Coordinates of C-alpha atoms in Angstrom, one line a residue:
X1 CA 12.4 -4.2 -19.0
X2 CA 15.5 -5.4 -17.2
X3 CA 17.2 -4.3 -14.3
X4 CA 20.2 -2.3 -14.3
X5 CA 23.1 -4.5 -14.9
X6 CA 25.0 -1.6 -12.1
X7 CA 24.6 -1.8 -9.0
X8 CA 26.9 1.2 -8.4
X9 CA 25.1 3.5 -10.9
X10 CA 24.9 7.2 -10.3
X11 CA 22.0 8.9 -9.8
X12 CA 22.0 10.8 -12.7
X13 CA 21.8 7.2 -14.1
X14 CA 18.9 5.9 -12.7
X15 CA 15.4 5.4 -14.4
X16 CA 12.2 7.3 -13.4
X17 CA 10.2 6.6 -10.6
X18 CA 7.5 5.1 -13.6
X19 CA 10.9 2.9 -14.7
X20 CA 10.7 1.4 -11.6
X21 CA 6.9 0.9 -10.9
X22 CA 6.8 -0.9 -14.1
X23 CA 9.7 -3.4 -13.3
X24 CA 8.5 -3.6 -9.6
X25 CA 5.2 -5.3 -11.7
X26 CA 7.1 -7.4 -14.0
X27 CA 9.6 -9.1 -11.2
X28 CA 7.4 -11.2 -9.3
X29 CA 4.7 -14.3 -11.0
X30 CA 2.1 -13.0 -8.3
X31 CA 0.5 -9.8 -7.1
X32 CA 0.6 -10.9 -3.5
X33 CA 2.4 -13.8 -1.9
X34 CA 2.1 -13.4 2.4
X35 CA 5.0 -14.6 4.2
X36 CA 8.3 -12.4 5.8
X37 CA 11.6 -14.8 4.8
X38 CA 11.9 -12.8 1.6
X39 CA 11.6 -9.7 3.2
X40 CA 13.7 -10.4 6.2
X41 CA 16.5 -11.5 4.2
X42 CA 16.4 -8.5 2.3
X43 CA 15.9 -6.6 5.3
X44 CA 19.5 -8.2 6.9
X45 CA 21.1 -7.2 4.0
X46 CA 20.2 -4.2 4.1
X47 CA 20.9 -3.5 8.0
X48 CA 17.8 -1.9 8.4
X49 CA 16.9 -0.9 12.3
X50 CA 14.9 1.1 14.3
X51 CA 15.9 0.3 17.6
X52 CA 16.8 4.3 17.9
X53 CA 12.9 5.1 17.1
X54 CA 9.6 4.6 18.8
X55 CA 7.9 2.6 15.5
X56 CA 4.1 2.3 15.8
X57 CA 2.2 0.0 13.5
X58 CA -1.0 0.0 13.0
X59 CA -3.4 -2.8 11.3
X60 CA -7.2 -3.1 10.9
X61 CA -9.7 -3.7 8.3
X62 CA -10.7 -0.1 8.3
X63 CA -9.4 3.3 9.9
X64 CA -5.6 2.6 9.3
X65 CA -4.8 5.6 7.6
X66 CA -6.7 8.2 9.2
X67 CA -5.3 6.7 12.7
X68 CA -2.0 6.9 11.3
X69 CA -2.5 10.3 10.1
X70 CA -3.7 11.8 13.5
X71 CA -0.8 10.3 15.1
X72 CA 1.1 12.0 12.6
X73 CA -0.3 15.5 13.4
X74 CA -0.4 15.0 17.0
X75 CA 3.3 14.1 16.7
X76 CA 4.7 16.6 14.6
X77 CA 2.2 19.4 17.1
X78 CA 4.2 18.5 19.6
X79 CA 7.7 19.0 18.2
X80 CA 8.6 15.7 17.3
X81 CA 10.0 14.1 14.0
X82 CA 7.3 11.9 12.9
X83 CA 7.8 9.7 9.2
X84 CA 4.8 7.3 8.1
X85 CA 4.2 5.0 5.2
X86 CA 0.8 4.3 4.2
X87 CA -0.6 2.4 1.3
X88 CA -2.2 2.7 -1.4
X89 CA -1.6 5.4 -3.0
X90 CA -4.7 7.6 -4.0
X91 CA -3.0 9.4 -7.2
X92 CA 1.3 9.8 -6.8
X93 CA 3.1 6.8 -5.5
X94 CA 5.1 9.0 -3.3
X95 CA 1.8 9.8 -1.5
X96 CA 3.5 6.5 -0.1
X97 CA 5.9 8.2 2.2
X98 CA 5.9 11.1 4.6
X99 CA 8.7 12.7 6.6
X100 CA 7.7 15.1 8.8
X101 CA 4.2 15.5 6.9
X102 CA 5.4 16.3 3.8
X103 CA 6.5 13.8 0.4
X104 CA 9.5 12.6 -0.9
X105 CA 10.7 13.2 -4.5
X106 CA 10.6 10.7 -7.3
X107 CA 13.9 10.9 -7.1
X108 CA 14.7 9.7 -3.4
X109 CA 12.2 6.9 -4.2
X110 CA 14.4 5.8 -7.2
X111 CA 17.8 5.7 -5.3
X112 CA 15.7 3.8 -2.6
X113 CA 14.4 0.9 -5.0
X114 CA 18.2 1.1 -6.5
X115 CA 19.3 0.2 -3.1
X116 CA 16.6 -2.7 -2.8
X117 CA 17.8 -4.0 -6.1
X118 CA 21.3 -4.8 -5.0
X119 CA 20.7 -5.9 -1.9
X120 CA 17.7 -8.9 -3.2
X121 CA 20.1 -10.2 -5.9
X122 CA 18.0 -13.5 -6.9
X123 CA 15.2 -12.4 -4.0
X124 CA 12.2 -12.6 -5.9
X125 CA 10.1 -10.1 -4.2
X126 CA 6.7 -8.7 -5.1
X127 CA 5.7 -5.2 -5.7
X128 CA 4.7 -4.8 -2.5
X129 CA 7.4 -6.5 -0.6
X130 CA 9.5 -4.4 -2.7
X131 CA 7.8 -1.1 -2.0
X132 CA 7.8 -1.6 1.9
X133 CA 11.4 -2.4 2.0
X134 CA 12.4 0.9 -0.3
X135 CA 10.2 2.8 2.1
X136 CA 11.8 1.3 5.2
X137 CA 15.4 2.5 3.8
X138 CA 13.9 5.9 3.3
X139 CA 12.2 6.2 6.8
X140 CA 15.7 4.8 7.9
X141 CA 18.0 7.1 6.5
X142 CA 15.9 9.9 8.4
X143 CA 16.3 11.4 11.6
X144 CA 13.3 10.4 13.1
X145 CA 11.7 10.2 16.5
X146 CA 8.4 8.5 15.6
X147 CA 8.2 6.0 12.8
X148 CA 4.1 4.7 11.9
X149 CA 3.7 2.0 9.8
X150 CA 0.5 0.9 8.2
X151 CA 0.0 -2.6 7.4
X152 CA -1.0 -3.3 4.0
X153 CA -3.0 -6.5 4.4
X154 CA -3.8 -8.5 7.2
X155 CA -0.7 -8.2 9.8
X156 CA 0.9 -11.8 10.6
X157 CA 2.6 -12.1 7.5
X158 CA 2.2 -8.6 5.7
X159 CA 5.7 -7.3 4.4
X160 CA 5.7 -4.4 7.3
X161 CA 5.7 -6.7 9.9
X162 CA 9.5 -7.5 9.3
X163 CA 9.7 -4.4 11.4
X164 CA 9.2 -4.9 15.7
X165 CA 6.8 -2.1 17.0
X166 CA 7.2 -0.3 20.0
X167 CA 3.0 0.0 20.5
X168 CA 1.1 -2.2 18.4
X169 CA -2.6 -0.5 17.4
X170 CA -5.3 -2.7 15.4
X171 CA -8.2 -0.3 14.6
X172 CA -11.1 -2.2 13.6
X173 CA -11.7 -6.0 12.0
X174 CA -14.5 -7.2 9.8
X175 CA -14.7 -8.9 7.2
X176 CA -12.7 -8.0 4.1
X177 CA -10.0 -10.1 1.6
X178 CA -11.7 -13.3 3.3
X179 CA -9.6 -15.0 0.6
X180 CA -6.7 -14.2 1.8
X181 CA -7.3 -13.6 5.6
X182 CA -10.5 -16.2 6.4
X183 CA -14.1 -15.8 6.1
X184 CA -14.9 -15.0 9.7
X185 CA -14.0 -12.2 12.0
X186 CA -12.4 -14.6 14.3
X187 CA -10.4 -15.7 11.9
X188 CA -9.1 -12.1 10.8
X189 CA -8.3 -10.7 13.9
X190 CA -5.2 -13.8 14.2
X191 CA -4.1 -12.5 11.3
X192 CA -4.6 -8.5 12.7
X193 CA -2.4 -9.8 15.7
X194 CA 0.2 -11.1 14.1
X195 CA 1.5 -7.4 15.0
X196 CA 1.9 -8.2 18.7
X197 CA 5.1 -8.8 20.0
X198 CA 5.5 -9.8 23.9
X199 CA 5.2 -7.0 26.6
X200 CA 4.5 -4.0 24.6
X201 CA 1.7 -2.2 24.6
X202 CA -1.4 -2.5 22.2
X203 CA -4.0 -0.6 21.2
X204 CA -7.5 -1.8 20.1
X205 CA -9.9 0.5 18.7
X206 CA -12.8 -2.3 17.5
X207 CA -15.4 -1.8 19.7
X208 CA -17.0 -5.4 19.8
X209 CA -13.5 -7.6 19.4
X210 CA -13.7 -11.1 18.8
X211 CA -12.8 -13.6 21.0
X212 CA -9.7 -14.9 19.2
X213 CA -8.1 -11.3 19.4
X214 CA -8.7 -11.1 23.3
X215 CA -7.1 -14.9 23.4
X216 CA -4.2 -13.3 20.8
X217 CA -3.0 -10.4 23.3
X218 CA -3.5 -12.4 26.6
X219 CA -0.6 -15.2 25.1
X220 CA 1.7 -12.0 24.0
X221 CA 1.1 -10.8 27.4
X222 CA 0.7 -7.4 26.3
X223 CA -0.5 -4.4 27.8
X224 CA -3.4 -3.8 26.1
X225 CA -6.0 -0.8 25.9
X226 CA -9.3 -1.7 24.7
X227 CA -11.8 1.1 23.2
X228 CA -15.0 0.8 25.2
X229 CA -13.3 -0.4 28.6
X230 CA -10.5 1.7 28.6
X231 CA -10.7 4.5 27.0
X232 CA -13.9 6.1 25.5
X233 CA -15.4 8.9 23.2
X234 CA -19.0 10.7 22.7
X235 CA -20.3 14.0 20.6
X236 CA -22.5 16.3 22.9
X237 CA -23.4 18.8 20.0
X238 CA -21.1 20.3 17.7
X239 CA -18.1 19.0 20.3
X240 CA -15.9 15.7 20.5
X241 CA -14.9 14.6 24.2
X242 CA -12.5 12.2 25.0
X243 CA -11.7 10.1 28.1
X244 CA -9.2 7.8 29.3
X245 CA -9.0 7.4 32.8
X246 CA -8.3 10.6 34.2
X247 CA -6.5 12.2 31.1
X248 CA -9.5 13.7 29.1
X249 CA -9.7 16.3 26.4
X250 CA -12.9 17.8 26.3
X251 CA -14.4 20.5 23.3
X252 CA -12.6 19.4 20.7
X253 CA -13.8 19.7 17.2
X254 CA -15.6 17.1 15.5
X255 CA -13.0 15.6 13.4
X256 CA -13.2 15.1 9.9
X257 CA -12.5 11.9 9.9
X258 CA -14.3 8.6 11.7
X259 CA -14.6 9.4 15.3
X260 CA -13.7 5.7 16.8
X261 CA -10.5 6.2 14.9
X262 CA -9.9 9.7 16.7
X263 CA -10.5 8.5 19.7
X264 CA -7.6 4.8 19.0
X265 CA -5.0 7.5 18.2
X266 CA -5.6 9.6 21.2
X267 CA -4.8 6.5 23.0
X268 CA -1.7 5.8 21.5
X269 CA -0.8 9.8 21.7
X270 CA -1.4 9.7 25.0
X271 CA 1.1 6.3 25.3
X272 CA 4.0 8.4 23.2
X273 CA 3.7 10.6 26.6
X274 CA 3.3 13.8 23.9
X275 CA 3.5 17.4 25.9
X276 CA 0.4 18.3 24.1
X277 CA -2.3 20.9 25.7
X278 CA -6.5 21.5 25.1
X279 CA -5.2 24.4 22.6
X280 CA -2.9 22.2 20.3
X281 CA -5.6 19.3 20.6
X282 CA -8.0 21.6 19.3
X283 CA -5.7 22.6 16.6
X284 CA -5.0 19.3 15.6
X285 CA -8.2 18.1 15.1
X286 CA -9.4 21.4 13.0
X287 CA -6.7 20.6 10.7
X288 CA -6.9 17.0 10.1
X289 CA -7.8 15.8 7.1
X290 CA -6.6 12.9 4.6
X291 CA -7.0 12.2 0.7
X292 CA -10.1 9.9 0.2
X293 CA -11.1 10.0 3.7
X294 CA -14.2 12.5 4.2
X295 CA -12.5 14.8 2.0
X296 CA -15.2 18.0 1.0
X297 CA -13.8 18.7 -2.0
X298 CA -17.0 21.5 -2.8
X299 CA -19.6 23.1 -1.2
X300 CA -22.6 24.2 -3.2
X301 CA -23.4 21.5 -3.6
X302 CA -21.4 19.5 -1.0
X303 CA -18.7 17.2 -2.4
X304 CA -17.1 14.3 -0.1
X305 CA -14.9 11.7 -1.2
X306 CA -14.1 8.1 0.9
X307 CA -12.4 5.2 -0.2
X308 CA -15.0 3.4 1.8
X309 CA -15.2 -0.2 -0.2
X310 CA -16.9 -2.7 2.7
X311 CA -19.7 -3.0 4.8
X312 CA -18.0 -1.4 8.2
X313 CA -16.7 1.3 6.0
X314 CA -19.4 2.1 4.6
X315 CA -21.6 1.5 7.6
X316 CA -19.5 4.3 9.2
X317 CA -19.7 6.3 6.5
X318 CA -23.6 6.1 6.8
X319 CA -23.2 7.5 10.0
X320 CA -21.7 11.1 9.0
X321 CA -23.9 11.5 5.8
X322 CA -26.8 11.1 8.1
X323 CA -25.3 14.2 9.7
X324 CA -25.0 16.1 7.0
X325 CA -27.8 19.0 6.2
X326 CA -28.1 18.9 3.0
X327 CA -31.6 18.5 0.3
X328 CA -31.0 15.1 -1.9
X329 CA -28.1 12.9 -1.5
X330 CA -26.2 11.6 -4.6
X331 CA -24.2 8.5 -4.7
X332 CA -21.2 8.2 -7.2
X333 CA -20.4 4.3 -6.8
X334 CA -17.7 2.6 -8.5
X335 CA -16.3 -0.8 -7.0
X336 CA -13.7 -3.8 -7.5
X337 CA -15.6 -6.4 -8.4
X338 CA -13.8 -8.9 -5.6
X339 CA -16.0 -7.0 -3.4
X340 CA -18.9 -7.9 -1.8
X341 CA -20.7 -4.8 -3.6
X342 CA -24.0 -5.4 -2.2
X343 CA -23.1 -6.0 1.8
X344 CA -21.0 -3.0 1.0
X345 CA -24.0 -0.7 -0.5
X346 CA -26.5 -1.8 1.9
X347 CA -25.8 0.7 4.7
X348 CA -26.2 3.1 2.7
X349 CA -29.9 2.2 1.4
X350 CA -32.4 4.5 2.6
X351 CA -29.6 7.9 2.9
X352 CA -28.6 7.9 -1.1
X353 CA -31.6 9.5 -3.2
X354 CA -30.1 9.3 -6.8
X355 CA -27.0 6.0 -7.3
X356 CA -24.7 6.8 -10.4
X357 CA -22.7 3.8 -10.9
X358 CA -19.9 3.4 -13.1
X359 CA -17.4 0.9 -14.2
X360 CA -13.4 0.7 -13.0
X361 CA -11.5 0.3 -15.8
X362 CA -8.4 -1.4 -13.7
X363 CA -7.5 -4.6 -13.2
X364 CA -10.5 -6.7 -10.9
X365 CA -12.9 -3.3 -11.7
X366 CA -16.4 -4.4 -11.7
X367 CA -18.7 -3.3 -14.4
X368 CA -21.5 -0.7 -13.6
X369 CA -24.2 -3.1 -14.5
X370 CA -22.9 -5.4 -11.2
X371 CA -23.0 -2.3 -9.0
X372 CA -26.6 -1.2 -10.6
X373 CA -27.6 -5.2 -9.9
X374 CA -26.2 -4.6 -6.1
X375 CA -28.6 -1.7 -6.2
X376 CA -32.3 -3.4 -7.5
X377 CA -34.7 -2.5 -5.8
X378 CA -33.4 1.4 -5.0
X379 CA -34.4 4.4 -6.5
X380 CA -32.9 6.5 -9.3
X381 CA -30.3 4.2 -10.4
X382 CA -28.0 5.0 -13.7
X383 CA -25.1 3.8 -15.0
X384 CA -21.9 4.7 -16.8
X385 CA -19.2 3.3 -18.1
X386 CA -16.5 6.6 -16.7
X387 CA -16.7 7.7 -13.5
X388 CA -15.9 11.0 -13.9
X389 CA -19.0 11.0 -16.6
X390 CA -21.1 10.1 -13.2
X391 CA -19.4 12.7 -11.3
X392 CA -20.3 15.2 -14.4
X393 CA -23.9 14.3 -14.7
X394 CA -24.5 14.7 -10.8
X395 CA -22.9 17.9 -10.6
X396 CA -25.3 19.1 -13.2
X397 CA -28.1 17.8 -11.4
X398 CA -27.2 18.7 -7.9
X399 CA -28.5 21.7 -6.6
X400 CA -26.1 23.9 -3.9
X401 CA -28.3 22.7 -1.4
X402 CA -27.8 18.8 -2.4
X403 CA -24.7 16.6 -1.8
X404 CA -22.9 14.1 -3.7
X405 CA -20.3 11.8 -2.0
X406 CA -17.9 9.4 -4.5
X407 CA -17.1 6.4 -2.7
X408 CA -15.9 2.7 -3.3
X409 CA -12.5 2.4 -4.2
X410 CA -9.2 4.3 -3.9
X411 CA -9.4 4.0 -7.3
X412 CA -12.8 6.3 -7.7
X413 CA -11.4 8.4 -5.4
X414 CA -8.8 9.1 -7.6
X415 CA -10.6 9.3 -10.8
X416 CA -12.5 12.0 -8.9
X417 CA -9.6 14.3 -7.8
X418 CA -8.0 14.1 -11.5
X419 CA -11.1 15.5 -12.6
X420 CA -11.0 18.2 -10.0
X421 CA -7.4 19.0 -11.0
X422 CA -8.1 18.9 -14.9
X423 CA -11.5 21.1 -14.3
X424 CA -10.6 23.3 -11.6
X425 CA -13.6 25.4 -12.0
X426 CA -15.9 22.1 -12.4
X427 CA -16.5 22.0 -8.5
X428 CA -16.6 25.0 -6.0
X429 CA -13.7 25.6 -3.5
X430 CA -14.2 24.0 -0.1

């Protein structure tokens, strides 16, 4: 496919927003390629600015979207005009964007990449790169207050980070990508603090930082909140208290998504200097809930989804299913097979009664025999070769008293709500 030889074609004109995804793909030799001059040039061309915005960004190996998320709520809770762009996708590509909590049309993404297209001429730029600067027009062209941006991968030279933040947040760092971003955690957090800028404030919501992001923050003399020192959370019961110096909301709900992350978006909520009270806390957190991320998706038995896909993830994960009061726990497993599958399964040994693996039928996908081998030695272990034929078989197994939780890839995920929405009847309303 080649691009339209018109710059100045009408809209009527333009291809589909599948047009576009497919010649995003075809444009560029490589999938990823770090480094901002492309972008930035692009970027001039384009004018883009956000000097008239408060623009957050948030990196981290894990946590990003739910942080940005409840952000989002707290923001738009409060009366503000809040856009975000997030990535990946779970099932639409416009899932991409958010104004104000709700999508954008195919159609405002397909001017958008039009726009991107003039402006690159002989740019080569890849999908990503190409993405992040179509959803930068759009967040642009909006009358926004707040705009939260979620890097993509690493920080220092991640395509978003062509934009300055106002408050810089890095939510947790472990080891994931090593090939990209190094094979240590020291060596990942430089790359997570590529997002500082001088004098502005930062949040950190890892709990046990290393060294080389302490050493990153004091050179940027930032202002810089750390979880554990300067602002903490616990769960007495049923309830979720947060402190930070003297401002502390106490009662709220648990939320339903990881509760260090909660407690780095407080932090920066609190920063945005949001006129929010215990009563619209409480609301917030009741309502919060993101695609993928702890989603319950049916109740007798219990259904949760999460993207989880390494070992903090999943670690965390571990956590909340530990919680959870239900009979026998099934595992739906499906993985990319760049993954360290076994590090990432190993938290989880000793919760999951009965492991369904399957294979991902997408590029890098690893097989189900590879996730069965990252499973010798635990119980009950089958394989498939669909995952929704995993997510079949341990429906029909699970009693309403059991619980099955799909996890290990965005792409699972999404296999599992495209079931869901073909077979609305197959699982029980939440």
């Amino acid at each position: 496919m080649t691009a339209p030889l018109d710059c100045q074609a009408s809209e009527q004109e333009a291809w589909t927003l599948q047009n576009w995804l497919d010649y995003l793909l075809s444009i560029h030799p490589k999938d990823i390629e770090f480094g901002l001059e492309r972008v930035d040039q692009v970027k001039a061309k384009l004018g883009l600015s956000f000097t008239q915005q408060t623009v957050i960004t948030v990196a981290g190996t894990n946590g990003k979207g739910t942080t940005c998320a409840l952000i989002e709520q707290a923001a738009l809770q409060a009366g503000r005009s809040v856009g975000v762009y997030s990535s990946p996708h779970i099932t639409d590509y416009e899932e991409r964007v958010r104004v104000n909590g709700k999508v954008l049309d195919s159609r405002a993404h397909c001017v958008a990449f039009q726009k991107i297209e003039c402006a690159r001429e002989d740019t080569l730029l890849t999908y990503f790169e190409f993405g992040t600067l179509a959803a930068l027009q759009l967040l642009a062209e909006q009358e926004l207050d707040i705009v939260i941006l979620e890097i993509g991968l690493g920080g220092r030279l991640d395509a978003v980070n062509c934009i300055d933040p106002d408050i810089a947040v890095i939510t947790t760092i472990d080891l994931d990508h090593q090939d990209w971003l190094g094979d240590t955690r020291e060596k990942i957090a430089i790359e997570k603090a590529g997002i500082f800028r001088k004098g502005i404030p930062a949040v950190i919501g890892e709990p046990n930082p290393p060294e080389s992001l302490k050493q990153a923050a004091k050179q940027c003399n930032l202002v810089s909140y750390w979880q554990g020192q300067d602002f903490t959370y616990s769960q007495i019961g049923n309830k979720y208290h947060w402190q930070s110096g003297e401002r502390t909301y106490q009662g709220l709900p648990v939320p339903n998504i990881p509760q260090q992350n909660a407690a780095t978006a407080l932090k920066v909520i609190e920063l945005l200097e949001l006129t929010l009270s215990l009563q619209d806390m409480i609301k917030v957190f009741s309502q919060i809930q993101l695609p993928g991320r702890r989603q319950v998706i049916g109740t007798a038995p219990l259904v949760m989804l999460d993207v989880a896909h390494n070992p903090q993830a999943t670690e965390l994960l571990n956590r909340d299913l530990a919680q959870l009061k239900v009979n026998k726990l099934f595992a739906v497993v499906a993985m990319l097979a760049d993954k360290d599958i076994t590090a990432s399964l190993g938290p989880l040994f000793g919760t999951i009664d009965t492991w369904y693996c399957a294979s991902l039928d997408v590029p890098r996908g690893a097989q189900s025999s590879a996730v069965a081998t990252a499973l010798t030695g635990q119980p009950n272990v089958h394989e498939f070769i669909f995952v929704q034929d995993a997510i079949r078989q341990a429906l029909s197994i699970a009693t309403p008293e059991d619980g099955i939780i799909v996890l290990g890839s965005f792409f699972t995920v999404a296999e599992a709500l495209s079931l869901v929405k073909q077979n609305p009847s197959l699982i029980g309303s939440v």
